[in-house]
mmCIF file of N, CA and C in Angstrom:
data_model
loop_
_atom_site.group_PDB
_atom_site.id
_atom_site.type_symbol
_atom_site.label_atom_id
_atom_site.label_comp_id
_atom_site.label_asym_id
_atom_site.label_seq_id
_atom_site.Cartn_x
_atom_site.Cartn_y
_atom_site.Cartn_z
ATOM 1 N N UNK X 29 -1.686 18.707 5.533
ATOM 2 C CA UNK X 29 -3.125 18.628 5.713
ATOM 3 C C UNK X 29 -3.609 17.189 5.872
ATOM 4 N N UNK X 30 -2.784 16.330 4.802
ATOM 5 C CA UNK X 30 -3.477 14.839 5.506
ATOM 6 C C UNK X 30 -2.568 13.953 5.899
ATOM 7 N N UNK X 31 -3.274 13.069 7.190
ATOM 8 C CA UNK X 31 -2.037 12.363 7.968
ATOM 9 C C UNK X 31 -2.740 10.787 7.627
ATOM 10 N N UNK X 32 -1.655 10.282 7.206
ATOM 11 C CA UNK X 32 -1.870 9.060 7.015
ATOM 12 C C UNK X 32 -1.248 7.996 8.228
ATOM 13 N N UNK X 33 -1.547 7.046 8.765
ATOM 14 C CA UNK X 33 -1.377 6.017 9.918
ATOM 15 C C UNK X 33 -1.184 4.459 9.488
ATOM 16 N N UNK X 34 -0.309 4.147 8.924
ATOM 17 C CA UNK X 34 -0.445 2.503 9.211
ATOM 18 C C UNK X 34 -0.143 1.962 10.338
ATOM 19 N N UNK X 35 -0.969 0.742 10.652
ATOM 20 C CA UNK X 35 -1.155 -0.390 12.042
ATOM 21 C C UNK X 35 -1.317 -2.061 11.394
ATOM 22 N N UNK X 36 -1.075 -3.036 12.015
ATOM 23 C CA UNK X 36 -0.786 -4.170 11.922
ATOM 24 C C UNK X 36 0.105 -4.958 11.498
ATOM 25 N N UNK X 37 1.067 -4.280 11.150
ATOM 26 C CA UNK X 37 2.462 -5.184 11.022
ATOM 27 C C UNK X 37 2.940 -5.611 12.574
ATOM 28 N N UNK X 38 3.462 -7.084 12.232
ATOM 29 C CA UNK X 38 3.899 -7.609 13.137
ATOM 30 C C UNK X 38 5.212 -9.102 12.857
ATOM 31 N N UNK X 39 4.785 -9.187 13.844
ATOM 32 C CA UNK X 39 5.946 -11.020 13.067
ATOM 33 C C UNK X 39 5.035 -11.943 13.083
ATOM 34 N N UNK X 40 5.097 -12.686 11.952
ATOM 35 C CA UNK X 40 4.602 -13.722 11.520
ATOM 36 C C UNK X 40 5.355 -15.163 10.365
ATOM 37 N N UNK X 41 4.885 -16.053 10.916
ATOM 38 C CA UNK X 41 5.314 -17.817 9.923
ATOM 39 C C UNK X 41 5.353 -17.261 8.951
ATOM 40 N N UNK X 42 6.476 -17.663 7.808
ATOM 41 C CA UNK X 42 6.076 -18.013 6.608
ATOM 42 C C UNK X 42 5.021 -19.034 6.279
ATOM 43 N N UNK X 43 4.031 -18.344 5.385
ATOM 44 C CA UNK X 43 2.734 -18.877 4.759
ATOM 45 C C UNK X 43 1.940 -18.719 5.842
ATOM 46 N N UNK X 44 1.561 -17.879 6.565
ATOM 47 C CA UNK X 44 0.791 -16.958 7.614
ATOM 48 C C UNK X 44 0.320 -15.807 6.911
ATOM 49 N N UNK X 45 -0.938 -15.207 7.918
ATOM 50 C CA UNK X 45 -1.399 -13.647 6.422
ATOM 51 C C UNK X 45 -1.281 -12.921 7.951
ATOM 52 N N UNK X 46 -1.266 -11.876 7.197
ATOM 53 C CA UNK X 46 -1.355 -10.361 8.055
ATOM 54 C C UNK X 46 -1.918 -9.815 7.128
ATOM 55 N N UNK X 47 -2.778 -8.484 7.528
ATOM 56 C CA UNK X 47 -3.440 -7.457 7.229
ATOM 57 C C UNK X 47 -3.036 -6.221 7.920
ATOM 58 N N UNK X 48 -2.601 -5.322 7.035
ATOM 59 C CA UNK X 48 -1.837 -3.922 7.372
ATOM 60 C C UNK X 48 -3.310 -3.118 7.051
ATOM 61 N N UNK X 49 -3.749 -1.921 7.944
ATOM 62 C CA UNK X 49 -4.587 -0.863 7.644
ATOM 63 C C UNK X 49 -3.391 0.665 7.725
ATOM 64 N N UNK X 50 -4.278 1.866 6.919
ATOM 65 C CA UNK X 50 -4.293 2.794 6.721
ATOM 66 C C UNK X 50 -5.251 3.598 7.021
ATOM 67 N N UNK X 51 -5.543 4.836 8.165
ATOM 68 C CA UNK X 51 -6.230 5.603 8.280
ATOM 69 C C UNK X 51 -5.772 7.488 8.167
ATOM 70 N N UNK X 52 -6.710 7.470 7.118
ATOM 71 C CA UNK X 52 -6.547 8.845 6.713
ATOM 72 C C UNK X 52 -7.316 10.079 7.425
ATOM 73 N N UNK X 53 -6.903 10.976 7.873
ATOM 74 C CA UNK X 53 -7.584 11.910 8.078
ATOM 75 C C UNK X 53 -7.204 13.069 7.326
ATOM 76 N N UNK X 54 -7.645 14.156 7.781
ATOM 77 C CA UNK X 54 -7.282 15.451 7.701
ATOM 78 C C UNK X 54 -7.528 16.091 5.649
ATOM 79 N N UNK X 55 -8.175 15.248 5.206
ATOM 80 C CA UNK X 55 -8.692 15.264 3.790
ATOM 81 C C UNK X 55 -9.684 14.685 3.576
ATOM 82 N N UNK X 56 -9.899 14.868 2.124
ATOM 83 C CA UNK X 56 -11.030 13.952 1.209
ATOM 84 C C UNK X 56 -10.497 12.724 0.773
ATOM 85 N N UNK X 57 -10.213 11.609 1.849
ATOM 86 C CA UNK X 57 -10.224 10.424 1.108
ATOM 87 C C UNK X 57 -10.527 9.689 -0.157
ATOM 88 N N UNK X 58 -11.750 9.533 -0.420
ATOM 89 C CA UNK X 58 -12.335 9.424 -1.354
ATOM 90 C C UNK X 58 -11.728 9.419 -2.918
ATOM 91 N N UNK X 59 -11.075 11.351 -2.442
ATOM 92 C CA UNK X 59 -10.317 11.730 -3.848
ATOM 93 C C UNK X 59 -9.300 11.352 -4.078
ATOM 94 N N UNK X 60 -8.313 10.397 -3.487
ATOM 95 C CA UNK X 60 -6.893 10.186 -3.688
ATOM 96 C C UNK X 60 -6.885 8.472 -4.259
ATOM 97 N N UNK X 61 -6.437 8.414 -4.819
ATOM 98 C CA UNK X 61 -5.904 6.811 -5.091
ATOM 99 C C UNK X 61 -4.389 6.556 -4.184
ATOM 100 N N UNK X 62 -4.925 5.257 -3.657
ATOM 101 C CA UNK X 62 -3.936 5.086 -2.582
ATOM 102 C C UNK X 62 -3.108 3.903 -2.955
ATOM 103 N N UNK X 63 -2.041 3.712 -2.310
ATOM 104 C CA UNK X 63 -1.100 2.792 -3.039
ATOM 105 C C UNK X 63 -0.508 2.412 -1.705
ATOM 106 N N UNK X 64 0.140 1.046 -1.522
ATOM 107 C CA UNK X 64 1.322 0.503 -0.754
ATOM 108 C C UNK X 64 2.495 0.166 -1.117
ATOM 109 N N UNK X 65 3.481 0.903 -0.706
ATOM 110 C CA UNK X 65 4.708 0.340 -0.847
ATOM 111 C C UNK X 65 5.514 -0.508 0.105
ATOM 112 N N UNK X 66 6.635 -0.775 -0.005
ATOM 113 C CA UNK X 66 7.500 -1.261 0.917
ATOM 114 C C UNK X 66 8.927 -1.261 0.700
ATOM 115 N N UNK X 67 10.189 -1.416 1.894
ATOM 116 C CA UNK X 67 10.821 -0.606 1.941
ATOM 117 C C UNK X 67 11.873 -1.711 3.049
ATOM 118 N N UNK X 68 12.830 -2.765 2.285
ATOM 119 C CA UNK X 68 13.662 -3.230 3.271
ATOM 120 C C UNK X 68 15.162 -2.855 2.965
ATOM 121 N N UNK X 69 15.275 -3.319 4.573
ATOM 122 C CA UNK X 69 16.624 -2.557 4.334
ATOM 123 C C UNK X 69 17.502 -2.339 3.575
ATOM 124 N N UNK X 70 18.356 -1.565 3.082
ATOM 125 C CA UNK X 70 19.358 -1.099 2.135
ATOM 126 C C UNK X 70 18.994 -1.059 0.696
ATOM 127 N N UNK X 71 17.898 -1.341 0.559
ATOM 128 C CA UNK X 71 16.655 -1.526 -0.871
ATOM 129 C C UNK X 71 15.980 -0.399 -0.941
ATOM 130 N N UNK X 72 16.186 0.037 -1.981
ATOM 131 C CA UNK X 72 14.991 1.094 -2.943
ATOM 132 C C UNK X 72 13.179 0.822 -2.594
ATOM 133 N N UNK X 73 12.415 1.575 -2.142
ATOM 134 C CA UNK X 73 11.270 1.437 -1.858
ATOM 135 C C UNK X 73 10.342 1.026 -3.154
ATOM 136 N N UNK X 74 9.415 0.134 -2.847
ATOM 137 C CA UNK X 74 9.143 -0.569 -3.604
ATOM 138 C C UNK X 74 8.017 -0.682 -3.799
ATOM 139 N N UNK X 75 6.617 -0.436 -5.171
ATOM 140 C CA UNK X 75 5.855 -0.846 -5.017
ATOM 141 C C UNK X 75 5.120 -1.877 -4.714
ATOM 142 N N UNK X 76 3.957 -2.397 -4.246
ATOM 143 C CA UNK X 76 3.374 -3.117 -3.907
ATOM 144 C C UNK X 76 1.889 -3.294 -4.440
ATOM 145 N N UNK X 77 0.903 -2.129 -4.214
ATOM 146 C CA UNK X 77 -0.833 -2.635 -4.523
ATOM 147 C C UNK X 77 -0.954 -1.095 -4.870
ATOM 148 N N UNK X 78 -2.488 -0.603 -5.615
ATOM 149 C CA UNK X 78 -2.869 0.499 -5.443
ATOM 150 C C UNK X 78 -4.229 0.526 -5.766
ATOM 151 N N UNK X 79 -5.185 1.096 -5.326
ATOM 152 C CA UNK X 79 -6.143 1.484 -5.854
ATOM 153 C C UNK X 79 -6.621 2.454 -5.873
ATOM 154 N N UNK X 80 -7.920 2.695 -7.141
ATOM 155 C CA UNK X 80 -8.241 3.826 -7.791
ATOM 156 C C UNK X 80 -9.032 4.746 -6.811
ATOM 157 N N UNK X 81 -9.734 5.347 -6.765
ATOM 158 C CA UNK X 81 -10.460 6.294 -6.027
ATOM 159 C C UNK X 81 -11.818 5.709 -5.513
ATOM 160 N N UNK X 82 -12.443 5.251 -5.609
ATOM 161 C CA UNK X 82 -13.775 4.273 -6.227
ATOM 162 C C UNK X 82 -13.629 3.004 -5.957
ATOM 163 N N UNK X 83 -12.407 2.262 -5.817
ATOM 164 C CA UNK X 83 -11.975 0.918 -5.539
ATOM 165 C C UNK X 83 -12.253 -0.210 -6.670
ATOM 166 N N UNK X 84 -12.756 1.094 -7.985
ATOM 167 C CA UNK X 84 -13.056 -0.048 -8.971
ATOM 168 C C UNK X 84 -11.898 -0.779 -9.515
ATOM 169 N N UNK X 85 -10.531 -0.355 -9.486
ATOM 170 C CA UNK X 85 -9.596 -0.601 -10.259
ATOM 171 C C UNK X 85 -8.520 -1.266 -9.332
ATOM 172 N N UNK X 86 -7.631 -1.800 -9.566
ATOM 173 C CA UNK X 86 -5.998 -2.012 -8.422
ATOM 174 C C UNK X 86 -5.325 -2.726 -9.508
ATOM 175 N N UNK X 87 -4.339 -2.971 -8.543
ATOM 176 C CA UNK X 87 -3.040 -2.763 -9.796
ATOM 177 C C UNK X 87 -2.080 -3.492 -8.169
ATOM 178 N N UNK X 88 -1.202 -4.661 -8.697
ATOM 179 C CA UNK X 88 -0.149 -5.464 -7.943
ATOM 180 C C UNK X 88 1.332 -5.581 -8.770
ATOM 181 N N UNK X 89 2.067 -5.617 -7.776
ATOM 182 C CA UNK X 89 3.227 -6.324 -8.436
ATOM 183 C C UNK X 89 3.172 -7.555 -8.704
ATOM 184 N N UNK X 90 4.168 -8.094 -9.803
ATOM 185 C CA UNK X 90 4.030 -9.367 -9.870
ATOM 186 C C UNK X 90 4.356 -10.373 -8.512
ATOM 187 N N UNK X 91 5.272 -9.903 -7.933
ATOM 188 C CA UNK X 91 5.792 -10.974 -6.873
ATOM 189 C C UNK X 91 4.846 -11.186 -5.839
ATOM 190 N N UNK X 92 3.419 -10.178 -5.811
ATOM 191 C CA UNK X 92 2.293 -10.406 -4.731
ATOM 192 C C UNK X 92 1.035 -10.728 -5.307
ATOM 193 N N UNK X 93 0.871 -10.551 -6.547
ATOM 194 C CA UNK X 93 -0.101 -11.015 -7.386
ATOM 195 C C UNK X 93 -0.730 -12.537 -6.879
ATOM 196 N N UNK X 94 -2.331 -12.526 -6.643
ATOM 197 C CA UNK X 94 -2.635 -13.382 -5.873
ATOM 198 C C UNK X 94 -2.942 -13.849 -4.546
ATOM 199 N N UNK X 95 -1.397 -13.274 -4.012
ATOM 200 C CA UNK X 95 -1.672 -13.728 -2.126
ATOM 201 C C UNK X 95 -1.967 -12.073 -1.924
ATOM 202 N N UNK X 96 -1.858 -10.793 -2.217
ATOM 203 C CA UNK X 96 -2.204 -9.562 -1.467
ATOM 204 C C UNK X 96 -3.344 -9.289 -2.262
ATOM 205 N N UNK X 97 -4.528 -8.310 -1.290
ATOM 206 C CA UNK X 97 -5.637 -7.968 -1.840
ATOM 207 C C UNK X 97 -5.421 -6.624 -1.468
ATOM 208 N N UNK X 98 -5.815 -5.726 -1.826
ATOM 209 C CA UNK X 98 -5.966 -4.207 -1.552
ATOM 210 C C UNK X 98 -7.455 -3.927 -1.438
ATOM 211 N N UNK X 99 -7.773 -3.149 -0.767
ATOM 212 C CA UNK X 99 -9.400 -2.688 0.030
ATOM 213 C C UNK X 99 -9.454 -1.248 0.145
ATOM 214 N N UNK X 100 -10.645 -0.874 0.140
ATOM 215 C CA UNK X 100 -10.628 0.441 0.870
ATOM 216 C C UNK X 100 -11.491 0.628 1.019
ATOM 217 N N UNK X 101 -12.264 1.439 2.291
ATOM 218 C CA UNK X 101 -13.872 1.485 2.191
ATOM 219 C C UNK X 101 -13.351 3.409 2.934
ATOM 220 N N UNK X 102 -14.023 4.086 1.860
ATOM 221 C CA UNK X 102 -14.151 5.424 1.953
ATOM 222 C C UNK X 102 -14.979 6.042 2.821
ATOM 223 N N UNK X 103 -16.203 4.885 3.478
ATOM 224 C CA UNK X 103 -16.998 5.702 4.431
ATOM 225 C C UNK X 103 -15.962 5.776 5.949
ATOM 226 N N UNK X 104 -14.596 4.761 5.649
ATOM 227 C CA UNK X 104 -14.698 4.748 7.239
ATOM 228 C C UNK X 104 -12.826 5.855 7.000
ATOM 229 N N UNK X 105 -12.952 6.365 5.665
ATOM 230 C CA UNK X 105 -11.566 6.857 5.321
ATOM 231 C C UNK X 105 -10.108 5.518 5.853
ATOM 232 N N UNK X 106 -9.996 4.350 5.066
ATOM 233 C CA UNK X 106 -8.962 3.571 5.085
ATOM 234 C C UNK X 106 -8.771 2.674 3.902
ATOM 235 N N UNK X 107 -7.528 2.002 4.112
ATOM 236 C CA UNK X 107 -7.804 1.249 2.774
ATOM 237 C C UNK X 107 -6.471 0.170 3.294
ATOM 238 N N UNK X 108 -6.728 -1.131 2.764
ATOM 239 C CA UNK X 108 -5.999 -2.159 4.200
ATOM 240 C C UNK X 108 -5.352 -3.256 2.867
ATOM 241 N N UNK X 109 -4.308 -3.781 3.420
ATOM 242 C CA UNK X 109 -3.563 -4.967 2.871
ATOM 243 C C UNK X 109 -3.450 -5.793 3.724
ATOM 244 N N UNK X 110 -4.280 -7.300 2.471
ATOM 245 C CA UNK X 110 -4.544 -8.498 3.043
ATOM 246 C C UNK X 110 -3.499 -9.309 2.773
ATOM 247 N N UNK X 111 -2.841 -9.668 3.219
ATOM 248 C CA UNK X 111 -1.281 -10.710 3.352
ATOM 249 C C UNK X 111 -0.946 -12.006 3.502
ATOM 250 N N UNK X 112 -1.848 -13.011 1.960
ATOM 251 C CA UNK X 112 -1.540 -14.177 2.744
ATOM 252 C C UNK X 112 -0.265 -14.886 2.070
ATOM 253 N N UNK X 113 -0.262 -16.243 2.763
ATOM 254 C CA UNK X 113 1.201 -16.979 2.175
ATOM 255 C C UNK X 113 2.292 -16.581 2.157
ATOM 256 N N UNK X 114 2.219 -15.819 2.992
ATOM 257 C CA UNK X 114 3.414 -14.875 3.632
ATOM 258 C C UNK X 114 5.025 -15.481 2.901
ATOM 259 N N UNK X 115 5.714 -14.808 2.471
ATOM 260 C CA UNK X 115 7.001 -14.989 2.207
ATOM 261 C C UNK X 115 7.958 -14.326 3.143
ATOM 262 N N UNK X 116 9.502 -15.220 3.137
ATOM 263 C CA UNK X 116 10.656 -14.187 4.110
ATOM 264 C C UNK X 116 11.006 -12.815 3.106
ATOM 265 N N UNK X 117 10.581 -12.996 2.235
ATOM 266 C CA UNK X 117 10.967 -11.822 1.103
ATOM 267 C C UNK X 117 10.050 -10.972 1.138
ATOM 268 N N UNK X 118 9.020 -11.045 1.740
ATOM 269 C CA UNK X 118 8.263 -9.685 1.947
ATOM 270 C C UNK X 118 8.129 -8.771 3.172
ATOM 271 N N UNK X 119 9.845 -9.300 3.913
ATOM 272 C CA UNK X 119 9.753 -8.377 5.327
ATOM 273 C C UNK X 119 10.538 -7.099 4.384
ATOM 274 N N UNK X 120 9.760 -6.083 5.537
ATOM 275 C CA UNK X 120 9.784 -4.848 5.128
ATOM 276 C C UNK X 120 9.009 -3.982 6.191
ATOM 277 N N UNK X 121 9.280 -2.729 5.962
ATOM 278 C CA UNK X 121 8.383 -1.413 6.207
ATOM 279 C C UNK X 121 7.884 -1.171 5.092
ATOM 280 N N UNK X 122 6.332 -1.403 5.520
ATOM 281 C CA UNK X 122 5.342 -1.117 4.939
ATOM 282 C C UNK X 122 4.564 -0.118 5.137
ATOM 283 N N UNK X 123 4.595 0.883 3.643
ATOM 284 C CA UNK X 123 4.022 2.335 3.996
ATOM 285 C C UNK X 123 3.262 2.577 3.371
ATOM 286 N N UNK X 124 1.543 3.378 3.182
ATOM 287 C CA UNK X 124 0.650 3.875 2.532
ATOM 288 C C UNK X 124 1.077 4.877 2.313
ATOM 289 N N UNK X 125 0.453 5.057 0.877
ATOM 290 C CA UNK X 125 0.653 6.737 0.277
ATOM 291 C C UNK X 125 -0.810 7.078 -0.259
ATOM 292 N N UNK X 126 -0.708 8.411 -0.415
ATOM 293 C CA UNK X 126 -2.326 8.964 -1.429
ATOM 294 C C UNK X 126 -1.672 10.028 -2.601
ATOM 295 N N UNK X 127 -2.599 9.312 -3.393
ATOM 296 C CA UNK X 127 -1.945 10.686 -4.762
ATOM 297 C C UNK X 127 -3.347 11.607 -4.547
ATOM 298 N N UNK X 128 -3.363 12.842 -5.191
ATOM 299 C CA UNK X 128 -4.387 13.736 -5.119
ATOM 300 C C UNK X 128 -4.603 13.212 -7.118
ATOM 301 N N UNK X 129 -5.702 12.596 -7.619
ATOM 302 C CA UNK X 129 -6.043 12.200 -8.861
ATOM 303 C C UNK X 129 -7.064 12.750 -9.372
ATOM 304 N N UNK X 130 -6.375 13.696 -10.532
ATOM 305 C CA UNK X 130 -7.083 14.368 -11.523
ATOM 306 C C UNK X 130 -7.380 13.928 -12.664
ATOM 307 N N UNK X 131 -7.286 12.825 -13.034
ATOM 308 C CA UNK X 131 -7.536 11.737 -14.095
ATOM 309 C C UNK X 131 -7.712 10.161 -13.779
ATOM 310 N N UNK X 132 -7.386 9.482 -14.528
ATOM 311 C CA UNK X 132 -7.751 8.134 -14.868
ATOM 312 C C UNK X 132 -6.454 7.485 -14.260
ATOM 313 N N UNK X 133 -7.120 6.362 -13.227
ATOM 314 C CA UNK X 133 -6.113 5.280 -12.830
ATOM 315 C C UNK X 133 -5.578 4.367 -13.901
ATOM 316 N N UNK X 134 -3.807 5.301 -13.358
ATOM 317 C CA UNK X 134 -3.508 4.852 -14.742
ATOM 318 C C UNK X 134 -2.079 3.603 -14.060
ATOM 319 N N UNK X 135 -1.863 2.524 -14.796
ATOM 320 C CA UNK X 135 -0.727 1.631 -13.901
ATOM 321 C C UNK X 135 0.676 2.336 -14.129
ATOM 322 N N UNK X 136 1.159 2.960 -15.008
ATOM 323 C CA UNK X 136 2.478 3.352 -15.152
ATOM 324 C C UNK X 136 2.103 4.916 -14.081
ATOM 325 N N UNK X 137 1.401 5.291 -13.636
ATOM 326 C CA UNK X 137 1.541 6.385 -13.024
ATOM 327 C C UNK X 137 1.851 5.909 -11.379
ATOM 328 N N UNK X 138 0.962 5.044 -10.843
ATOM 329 C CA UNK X 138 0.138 4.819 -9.451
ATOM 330 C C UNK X 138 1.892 3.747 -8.853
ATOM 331 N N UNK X 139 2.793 3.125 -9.205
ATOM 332 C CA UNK X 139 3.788 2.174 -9.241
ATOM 333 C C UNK X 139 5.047 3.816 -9.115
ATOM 334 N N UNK X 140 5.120 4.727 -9.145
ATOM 335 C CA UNK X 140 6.010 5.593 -8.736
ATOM 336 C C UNK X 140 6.381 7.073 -7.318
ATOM 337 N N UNK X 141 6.573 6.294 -6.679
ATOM 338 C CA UNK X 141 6.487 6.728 -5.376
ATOM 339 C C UNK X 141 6.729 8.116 -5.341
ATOM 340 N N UNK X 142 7.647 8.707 -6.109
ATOM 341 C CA UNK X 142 7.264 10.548 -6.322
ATOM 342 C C UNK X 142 6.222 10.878 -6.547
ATOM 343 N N UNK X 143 5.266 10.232 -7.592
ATOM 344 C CA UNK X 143 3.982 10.771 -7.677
ATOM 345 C C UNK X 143 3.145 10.829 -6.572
ATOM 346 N N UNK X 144 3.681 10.181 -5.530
ATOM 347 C CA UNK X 144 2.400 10.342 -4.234
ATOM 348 C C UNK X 144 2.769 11.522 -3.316
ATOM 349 N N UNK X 145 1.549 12.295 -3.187
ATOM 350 C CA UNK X 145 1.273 13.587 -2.359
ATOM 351 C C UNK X 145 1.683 12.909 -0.720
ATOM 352 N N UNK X 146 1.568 12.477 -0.206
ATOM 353 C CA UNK X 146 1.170 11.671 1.126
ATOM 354 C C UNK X 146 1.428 10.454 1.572
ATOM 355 N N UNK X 147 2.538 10.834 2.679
ATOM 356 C CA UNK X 147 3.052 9.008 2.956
ATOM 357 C C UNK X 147 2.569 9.018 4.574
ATOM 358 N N UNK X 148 2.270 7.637 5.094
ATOM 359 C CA UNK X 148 2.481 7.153 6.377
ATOM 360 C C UNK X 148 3.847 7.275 6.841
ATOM 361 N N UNK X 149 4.132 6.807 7.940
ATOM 362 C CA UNK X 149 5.137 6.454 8.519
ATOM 363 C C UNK X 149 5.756 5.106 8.601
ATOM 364 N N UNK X 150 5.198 4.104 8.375
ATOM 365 C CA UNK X 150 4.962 2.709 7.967
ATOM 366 C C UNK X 150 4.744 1.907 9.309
ATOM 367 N N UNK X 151 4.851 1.041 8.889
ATOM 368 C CA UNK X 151 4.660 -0.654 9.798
ATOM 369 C C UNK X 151 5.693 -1.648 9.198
ATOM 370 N N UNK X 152 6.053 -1.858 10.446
ATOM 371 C CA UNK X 152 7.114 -3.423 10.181
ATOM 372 C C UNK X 152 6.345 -4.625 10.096
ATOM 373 N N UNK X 153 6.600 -5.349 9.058
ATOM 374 C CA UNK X 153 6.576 -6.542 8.754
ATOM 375 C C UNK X 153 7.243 -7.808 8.709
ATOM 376 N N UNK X 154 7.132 -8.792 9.629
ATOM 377 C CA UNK X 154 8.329 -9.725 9.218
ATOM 378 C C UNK X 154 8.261 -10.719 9.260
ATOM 379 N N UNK X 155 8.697 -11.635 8.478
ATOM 380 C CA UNK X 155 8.325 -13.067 7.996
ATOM 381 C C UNK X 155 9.514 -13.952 8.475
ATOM 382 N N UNK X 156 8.942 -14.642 9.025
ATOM 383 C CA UNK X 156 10.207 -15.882 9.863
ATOM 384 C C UNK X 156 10.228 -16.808 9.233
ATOM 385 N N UNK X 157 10.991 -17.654 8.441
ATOM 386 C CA UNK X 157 11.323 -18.863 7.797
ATOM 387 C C UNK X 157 11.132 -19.791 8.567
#
């Protein structure tokens, strides 16, 4: 029922930003807390950002804490990662997910990629030294 789309990965300098979007259809946006992961090769997929339903809340890993911002504006159904200071360690496929949330944004929940109802297909990202 809902299809999620990421767009804007591309190649870019180290210490360059990119901004990855997510567009949701085919649901109630609104109701899901959405999260980014990422996903390089021969590596376990990995969290990255998430936020709550409302956009009051988010939640980072440590290794992006600072240079990534997480967004979402529910009127236009998306929610986008801002990418600056780019590192070679953050090439990857980069994928949005949505949980369907019946409670409280919680950080040990929103950081486990089974819990999400709904993935993109991702976007490549890649950082040139």
């Amino acid at each position: 029922q809902v299809q999620l789309v990421e767009s804007g990965g591309g190649l870019v300098q180290a210490g360059g930003s990119l901004r990855v979007s997510c567009a949701a259809s085919g649901g109630t946006f609104s109701g899901y807390v959405m999260g980014w992961f990422r996903q390089a090769p021969e590596k376990e997929r990995e969290f990255v950002a998430a936020i709550s339903r409302n956009g009051a809340s988010t939640y980072y890993t440590d290794s992006v804490k600072g240079r990534f911002t997480i967004s979402r504006d529910n009127a236009k159904n998306t929610v986008n990662l801002q990418m600056n200071t780019l590192k070679p360690e953050d090439t990857a496929v980069y994928y949005c997910a949505a949980m369907r949330q019946p409670f409280t944004f919680n950080t040990g929940v929103v950081v486990t990629p089974k819990l999400y109802d709904y993935w993109g297909s991702g976007t490549q990202v890649t950082v040139s030294s």
